[in-house]
Coordinates of C-alpha atoms in Angstrom, one line a residue:
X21 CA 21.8 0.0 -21.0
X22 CA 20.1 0.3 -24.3
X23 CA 19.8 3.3 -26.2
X24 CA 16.0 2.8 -26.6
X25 CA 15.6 3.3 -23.4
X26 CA 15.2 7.0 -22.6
X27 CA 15.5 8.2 -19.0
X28 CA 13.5 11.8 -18.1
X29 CA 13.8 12.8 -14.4
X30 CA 11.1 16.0 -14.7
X31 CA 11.2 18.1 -11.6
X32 CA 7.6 18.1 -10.1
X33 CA 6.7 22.2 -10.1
X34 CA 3.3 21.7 -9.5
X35 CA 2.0 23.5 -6.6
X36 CA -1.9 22.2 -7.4
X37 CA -3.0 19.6 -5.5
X38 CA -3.7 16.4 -7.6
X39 CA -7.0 15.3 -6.6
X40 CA -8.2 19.3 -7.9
X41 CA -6.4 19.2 -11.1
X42 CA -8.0 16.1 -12.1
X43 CA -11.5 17.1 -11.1
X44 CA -11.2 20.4 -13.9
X45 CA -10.1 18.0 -16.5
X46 CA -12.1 16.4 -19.1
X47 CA -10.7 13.2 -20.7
X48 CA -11.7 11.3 -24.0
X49 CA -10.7 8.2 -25.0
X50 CA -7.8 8.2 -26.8
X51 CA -8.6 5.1 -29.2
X52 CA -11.8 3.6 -31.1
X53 CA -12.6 0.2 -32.5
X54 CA -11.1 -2.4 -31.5
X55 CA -7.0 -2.0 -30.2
X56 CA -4.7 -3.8 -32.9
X57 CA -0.4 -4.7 -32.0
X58 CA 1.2 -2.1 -34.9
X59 CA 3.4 -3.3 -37.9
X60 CA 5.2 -0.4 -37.7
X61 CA 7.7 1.0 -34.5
X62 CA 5.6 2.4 -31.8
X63 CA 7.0 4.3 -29.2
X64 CA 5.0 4.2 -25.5
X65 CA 5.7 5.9 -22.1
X66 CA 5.9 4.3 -18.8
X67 CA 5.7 6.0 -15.5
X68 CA 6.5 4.9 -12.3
X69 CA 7.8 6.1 -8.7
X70 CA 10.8 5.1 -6.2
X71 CA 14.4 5.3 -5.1
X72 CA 16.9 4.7 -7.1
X73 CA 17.4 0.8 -6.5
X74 CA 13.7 0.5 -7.7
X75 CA 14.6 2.5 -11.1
X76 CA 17.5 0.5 -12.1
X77 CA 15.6 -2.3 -11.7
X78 CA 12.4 -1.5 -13.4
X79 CA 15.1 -0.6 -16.1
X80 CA 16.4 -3.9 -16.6
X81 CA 12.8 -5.1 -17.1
X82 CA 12.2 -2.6 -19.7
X83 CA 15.6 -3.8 -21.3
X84 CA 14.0 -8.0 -21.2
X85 CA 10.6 -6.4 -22.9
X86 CA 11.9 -4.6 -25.6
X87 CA 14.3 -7.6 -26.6
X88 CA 10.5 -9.4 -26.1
X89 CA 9.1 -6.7 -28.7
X90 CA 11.7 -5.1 -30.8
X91 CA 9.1 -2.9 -32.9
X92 CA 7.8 -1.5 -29.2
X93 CA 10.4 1.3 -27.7
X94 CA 9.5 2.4 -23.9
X95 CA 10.6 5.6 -22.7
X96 CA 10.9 5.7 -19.2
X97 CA 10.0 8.8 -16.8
X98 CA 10.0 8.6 -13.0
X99 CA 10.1 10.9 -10.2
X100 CA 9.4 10.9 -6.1
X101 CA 6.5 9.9 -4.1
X102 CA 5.2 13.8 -4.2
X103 CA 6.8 14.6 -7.5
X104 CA 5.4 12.3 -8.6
X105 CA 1.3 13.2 -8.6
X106 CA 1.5 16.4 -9.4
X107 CA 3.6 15.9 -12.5
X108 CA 0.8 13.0 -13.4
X109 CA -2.4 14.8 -12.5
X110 CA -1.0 17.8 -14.9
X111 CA -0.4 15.4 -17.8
X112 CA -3.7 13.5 -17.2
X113 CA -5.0 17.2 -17.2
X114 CA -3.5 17.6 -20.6
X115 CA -4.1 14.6 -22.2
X116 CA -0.8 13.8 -22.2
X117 CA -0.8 11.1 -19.3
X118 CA 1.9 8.4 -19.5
X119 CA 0.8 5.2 -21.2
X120 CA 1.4 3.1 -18.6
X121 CA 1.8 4.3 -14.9
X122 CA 2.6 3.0 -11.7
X123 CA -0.4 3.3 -9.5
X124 CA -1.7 3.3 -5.9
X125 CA -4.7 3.0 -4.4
X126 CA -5.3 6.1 -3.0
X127 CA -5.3 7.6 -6.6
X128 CA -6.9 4.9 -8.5
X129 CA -10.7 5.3 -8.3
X130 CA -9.9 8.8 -8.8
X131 CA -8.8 8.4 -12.0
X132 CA -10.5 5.6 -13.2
X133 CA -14.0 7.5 -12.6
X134 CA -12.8 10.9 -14.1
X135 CA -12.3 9.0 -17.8
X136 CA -8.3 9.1 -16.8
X137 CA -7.6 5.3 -17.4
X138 CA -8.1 2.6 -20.0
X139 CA -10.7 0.3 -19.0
X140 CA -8.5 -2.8 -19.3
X141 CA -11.4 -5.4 -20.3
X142 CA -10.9 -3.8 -23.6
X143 CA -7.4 -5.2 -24.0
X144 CA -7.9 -8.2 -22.6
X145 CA -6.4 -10.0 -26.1
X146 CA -3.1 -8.9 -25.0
X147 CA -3.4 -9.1 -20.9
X148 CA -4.0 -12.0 -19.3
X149 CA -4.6 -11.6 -15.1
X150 CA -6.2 -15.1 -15.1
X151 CA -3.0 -15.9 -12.5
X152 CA -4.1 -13.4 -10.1
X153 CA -6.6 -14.8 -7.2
X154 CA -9.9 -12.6 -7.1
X155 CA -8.9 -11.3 -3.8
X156 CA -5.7 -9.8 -5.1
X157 CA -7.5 -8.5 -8.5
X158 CA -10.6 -7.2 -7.3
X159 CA -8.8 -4.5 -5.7
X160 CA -8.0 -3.1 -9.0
X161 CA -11.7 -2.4 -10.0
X162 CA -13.8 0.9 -9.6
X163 CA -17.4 0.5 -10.6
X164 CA -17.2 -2.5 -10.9
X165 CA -14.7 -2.5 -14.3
X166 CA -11.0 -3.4 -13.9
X167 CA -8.6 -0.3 -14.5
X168 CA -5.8 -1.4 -13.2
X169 CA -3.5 -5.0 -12.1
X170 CA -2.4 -5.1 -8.6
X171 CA 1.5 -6.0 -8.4
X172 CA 1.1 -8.1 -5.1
X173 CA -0.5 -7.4 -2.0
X174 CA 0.2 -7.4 1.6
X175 CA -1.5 -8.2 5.1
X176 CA -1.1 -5.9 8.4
X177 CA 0.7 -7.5 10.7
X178 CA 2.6 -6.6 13.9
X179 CA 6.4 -6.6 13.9
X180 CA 8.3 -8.0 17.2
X181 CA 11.3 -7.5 18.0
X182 CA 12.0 -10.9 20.0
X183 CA 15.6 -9.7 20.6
X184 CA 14.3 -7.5 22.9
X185 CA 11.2 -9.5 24.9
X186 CA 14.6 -12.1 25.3
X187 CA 17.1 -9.3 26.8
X188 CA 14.1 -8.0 29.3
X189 CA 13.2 -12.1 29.8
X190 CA 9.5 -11.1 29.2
X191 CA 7.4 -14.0 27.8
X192 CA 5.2 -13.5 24.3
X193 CA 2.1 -15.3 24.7
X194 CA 0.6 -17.8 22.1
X195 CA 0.7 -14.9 18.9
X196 CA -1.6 -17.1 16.8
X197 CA -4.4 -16.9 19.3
X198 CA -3.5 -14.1 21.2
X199 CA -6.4 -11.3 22.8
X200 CA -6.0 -7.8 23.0
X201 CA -5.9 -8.4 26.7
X202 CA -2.6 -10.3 26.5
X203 CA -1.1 -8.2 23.8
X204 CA -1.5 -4.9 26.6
X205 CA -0.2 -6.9 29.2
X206 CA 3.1 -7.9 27.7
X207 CA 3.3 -4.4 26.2
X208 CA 3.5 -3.3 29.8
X209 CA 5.7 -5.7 31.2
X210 CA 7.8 -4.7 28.8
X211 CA 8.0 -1.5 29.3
X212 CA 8.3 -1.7 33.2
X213 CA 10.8 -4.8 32.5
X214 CA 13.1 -2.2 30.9
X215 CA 12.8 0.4 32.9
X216 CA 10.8 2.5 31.0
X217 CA 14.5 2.4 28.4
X218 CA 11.7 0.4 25.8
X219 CA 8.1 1.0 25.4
X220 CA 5.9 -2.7 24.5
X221 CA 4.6 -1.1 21.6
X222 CA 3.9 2.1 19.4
X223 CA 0.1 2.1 18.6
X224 CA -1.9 2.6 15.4
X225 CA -3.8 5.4 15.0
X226 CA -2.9 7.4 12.2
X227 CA -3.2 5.0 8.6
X228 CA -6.4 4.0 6.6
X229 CA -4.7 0.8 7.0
X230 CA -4.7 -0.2 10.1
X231 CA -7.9 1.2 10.5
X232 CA -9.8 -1.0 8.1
X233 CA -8.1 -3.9 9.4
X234 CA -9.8 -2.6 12.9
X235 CA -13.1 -1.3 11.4
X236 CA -13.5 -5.4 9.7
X237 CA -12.6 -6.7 13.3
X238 CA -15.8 -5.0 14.1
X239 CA -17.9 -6.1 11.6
X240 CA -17.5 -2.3 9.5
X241 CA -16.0 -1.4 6.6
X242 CA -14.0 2.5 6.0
X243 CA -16.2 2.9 2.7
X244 CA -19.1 0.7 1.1
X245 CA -18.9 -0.3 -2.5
X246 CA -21.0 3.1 -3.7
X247 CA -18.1 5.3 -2.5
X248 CA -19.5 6.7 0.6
X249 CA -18.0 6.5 4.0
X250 CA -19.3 3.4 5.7
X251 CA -17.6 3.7 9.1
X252 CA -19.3 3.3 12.4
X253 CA -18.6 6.0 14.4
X254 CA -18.1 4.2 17.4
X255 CA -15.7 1.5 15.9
X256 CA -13.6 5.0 14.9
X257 CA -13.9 5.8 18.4
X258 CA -13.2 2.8 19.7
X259 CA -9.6 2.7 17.5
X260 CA -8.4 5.6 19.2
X261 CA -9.6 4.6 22.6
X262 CA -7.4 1.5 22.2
X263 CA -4.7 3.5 21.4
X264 CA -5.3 6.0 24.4
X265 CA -5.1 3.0 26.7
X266 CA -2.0 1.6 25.9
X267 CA -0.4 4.9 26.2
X268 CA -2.0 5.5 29.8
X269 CA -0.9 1.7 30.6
X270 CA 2.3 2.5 29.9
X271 CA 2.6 0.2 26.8
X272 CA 2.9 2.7 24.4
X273 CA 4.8 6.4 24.3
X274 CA 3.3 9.5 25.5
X275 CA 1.4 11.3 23.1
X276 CA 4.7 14.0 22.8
X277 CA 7.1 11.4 22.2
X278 CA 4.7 9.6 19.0
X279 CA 3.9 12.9 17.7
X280 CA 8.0 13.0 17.5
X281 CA 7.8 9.7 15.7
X282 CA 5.5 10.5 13.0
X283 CA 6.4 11.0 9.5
X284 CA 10.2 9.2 10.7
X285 CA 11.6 7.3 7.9
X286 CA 11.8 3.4 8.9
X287 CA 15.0 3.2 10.0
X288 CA 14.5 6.0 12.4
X289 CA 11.7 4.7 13.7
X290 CA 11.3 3.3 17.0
X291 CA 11.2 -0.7 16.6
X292 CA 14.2 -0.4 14.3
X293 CA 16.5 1.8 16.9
X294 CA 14.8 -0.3 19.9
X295 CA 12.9 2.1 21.2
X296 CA 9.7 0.0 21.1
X297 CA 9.4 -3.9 20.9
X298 CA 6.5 -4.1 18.7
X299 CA 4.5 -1.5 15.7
X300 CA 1.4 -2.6 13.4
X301 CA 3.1 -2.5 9.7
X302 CA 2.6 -3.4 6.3
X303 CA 3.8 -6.9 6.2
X304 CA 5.4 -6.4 3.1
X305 CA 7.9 -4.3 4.6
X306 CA 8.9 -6.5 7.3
X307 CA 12.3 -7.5 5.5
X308 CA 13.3 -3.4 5.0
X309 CA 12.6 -3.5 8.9
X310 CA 15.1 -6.1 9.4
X311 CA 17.5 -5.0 7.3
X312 CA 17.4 -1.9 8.7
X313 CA 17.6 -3.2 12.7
X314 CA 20.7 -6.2 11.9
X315 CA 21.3 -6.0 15.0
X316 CA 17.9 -7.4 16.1
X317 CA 15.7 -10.3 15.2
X318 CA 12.1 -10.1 14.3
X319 CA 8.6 -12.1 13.8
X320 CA 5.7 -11.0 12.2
X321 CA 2.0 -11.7 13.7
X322 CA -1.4 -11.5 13.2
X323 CA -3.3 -9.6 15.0
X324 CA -4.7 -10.3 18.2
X325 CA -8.9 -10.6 18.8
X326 CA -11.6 -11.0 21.1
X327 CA -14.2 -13.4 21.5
X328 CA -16.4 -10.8 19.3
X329 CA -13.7 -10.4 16.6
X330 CA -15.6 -10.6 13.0
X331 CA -13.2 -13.4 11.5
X332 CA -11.5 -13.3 7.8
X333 CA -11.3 -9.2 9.3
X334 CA -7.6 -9.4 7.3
X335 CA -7.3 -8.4 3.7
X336 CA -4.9 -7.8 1.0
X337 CA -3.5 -4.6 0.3
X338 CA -2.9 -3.7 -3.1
X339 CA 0.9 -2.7 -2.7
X340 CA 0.6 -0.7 -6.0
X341 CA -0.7 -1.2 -9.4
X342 CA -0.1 -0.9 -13.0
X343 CA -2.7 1.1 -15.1
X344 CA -3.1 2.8 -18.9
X345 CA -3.6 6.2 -20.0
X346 CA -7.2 6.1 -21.5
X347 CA -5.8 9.0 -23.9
X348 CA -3.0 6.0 -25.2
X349 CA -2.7 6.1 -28.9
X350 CA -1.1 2.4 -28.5
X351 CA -3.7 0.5 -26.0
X352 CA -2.3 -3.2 -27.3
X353 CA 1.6 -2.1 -26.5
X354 CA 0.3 -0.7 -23.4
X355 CA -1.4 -3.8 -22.3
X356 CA 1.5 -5.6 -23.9
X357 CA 3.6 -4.1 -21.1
X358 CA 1.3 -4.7 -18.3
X359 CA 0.9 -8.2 -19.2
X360 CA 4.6 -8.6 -19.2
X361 CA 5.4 -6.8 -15.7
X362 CA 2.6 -9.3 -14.6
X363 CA 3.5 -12.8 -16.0
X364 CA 7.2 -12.8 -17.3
X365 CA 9.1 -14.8 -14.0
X366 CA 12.2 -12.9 -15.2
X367 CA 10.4 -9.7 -14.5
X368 CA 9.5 -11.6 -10.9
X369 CA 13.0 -12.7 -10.3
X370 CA 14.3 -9.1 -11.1
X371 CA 11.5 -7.1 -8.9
X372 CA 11.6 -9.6 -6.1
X373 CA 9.6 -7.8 -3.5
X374 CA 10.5 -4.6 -3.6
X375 CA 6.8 -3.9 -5.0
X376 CA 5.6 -5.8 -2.2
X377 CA 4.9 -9.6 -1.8
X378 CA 4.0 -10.8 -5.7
X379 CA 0.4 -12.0 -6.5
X380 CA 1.3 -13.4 -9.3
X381 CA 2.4 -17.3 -7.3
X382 CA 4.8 -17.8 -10.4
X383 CA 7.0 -14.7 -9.6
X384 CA 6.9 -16.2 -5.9
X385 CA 7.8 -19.1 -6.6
X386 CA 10.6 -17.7 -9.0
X387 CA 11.9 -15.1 -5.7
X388 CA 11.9 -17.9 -3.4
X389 CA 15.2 -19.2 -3.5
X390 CA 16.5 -15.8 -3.3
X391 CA 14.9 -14.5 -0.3
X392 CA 16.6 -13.7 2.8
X393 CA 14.8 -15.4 6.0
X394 CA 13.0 -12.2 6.9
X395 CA 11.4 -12.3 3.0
X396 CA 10.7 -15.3 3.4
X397 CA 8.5 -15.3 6.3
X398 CA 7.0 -12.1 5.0
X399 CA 6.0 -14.2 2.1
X400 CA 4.8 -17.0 4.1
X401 CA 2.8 -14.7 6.5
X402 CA 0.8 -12.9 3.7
X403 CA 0.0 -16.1 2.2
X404 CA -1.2 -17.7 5.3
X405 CA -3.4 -14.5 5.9
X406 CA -4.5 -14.6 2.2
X407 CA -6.3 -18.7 3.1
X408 CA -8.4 -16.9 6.3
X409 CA -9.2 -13.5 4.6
X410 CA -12.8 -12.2 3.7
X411 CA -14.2 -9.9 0.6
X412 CA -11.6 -7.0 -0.4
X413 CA -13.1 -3.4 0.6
X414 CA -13.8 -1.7 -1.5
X415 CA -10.7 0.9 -2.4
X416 CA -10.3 4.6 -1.3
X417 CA -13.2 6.6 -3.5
X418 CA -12.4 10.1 -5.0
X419 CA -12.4 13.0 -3.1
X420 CA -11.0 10.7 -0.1
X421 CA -7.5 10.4 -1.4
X422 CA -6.0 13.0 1.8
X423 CA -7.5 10.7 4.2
X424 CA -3.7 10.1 6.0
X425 CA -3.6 13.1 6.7
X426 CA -7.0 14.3 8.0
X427 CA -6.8 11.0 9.6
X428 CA -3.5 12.1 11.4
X429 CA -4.7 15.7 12.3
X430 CA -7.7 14.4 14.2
X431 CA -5.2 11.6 15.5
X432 CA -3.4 14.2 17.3
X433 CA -6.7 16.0 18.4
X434 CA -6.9 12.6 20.6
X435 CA -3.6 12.3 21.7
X436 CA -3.3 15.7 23.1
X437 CA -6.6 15.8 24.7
X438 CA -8.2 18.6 22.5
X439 CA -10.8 16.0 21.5
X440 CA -12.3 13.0 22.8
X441 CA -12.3 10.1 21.0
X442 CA -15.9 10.1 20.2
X443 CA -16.4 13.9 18.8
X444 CA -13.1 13.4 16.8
X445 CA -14.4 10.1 15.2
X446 CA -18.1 12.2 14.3
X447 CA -15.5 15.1 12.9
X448 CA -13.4 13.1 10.8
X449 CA -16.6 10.9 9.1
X450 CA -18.3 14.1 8.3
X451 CA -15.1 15.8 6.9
X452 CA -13.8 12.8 4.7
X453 CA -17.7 12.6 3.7
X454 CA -18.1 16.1 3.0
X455 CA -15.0 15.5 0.5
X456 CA -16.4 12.9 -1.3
X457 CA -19.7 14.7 -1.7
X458 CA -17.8 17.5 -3.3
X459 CA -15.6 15.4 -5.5
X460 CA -19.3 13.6 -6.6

């Protein structure tokens, strides 16, 4: 490991929540003119979140760069998930954010709006995101201005575990054209197949996610490109009515027994211990999933429609991002650094996917012959969703960024009967749009 590379683990202390903290702050541009590659040594921070493997790998890819740029030293800092934003809210606060972070999309339009991050057009000398198809990159952009490069992105799918529809001898249907009828109907033979020992499926309900995919299936849209909540009220409703049927089918858990589920880690959670035969997940995490469940095998699927479904109702997640500190003294060696996490195939071939599926089709094409069968049908299921999907929504505004969890409180306001699907969906559009307004 090279001495240059400087490894800070700061304990997050930050007991103010990140969204707040950001909205008190006022931050400049850090830089003037036009940005210029120095003669001299620069020194630039880089931020990012993860485990442990994720570190030692986004190590190594520091190592590659500075052997790249030998006047360009890159101290590295990195924390948890939650440690994480506090720790960057308080140096973006400061004016002391990180040069380049690690981003997600919760966070992003947040940021970029407040005057946090380097509008990226005005480094474009020494970042080049010409490889990147418009649906992964446009995700990146708030008002309209790019702030940050998507890493890859990734479809909602549904995860099967066939292993299990073989043992109970129950037959799938036709997953490339199947309805939401057939999908409940297996889910219940299933579940009666087994005895009630496995339930057909564990329901959505609870992530923006799933719930865009849902709301574009309807012809809606979570948020509309000014910021403000877009969703129908009655597609909202009609989410958590789906999910209230295939519990009271049988298909699904009780409401008790997913409350228990939420917030478990992957491999605790019920399609990995075979609990359940089917969940609605990130397709980028369908190999972890695998991994984690050896003793099962798996497909991915699209989801399933009706004769109303809006089509291209799929999009591309932005699995995370890579974005500049407006306040950076060193704008080119910052985009420098982007540009190299983005192009360089050794950088692709080191990541893999452990950022999610690349968009960058030369560090796929570099991962390839590495991948594991589950990786590579993960890779081959976003890209086939990728020909068939429509515009990218637009990404989550500021003040909306605790939408998981309001969106799981009124969740379990359904579940438990304490609200019916249509007054929670009215309560949780007015909340997440009275938070928006006050973030305005």
């Amino acid at each position: 490991m090279t001495t240059r590379v400087r490894r800070r683990v700061r304990a997050a202390g930050a007991a103010v929540g990140a969204g707040l903290l950001l909205a008190s702050c006022g931050i400049g541009e850090g830089f003037v003119g036009t940005p210029e590659l120095s003669d001299g040594e620069v020194t630039i921070t880089f931020n990012w979140w993860g485990a442990d493997a994720r570190t030692q790998l986004t190590l190594q890819a520091i190592e590659l760069f500075e052997e790249e740029y030998p006047n360009i030293t890159v101290d590295a800092q990195y924390a948890d998930w939650n440690g994480y934003w506090d720790r960057l809210a308080i140096t973006a606060a400061a004016g002391e954010m990180p040069d380049v972070s690690q981003f997600d999309q919760l966070y992003l339009a947040s940021y970029a709006e407040r005057g946090a991050l380097l509008e990226l057009s005005r480094v474009s000398e020494f970042l080049d995101t010409s490889a990147l198809g418009a649906e992964i990159l446009d995700s990146g952009r708030a008002d309209g201005s790019l702030y940050a490069v998507p890493t890859g992105g990734t479809a909602n799918g549904i995860i099967i575990n066939t292993t299990l529809f073989d043992e109970y001898g129950v037959a799938l249907p036709d997953t490339e054209s199947w309805t939401w009828e057939e999908f409940q109907r297996v889910s219940v033979e299933l579940t009666e197949a087994s005895g009630g020992e496995v339930h057909g499926v564990t329901p959505f309900g609870a992530d923006s996610f799933s719930l865009t995919v849902w709301a574009r299936q309807h012809g809606g849209e979570l948020f509309d490109a000014s910021g403000d909540v877009a969703l129908d009220p009655e597609i909202l409703a009609g989410y958590w009515q789906r999910e209230l049927d295939l519990i009271e089918s049988g298909a699904a858990p009780s409401a008790g027994q997913l409350s228990e589920m939420h917030g478990l880690p992957l491999d605790q959670s019920s399609v990995v211990t075979g609990r359940a035969a089917m969940a609605f997940i990130p397709a980028g995490q369908f190999s972890a999933y695998q991994s984690a469940g050896p003793d099962f095998d798996y497909a991915i699927a699209d989801w399933p429609t009706d004769a109303d479904t809006s089509p291209g109702f799929q999009y591309l997640k932005p699995t995370m991002y890579w974005a500049a500190s407006s306040t950076t003294q060193h704008p080119a060696e910052a985009a420098l650094l982007i540009d190299f996490l983005t192009n360089d195939t050794r950088v692709g071939r080191l990541f893999g996917v452990d950022r999610g599926e690349p968009g960058n089709p030369a560090f796929q094409e570099a991962i390839a012959p590495d991948l594991d069968e589950s990786g590579q049908e993960a890779l081959a299921f976003t890209n086939l969703i990728a020909e068939e999907i429509d515009d990218t929504p637009p990404i989550t505004p500021p003040g909306a960024s605790d939408i998981e969890n309001l969106l799981n409180r009124y969740n379990q306001q359904v579940l438990f009967g304490e609200s019916s699907p249509d007054d929670a969906a009215r309560g949780f559009i007015n909340e997440l749009g009275d938070s928006i307004r006050a973030a305005s």
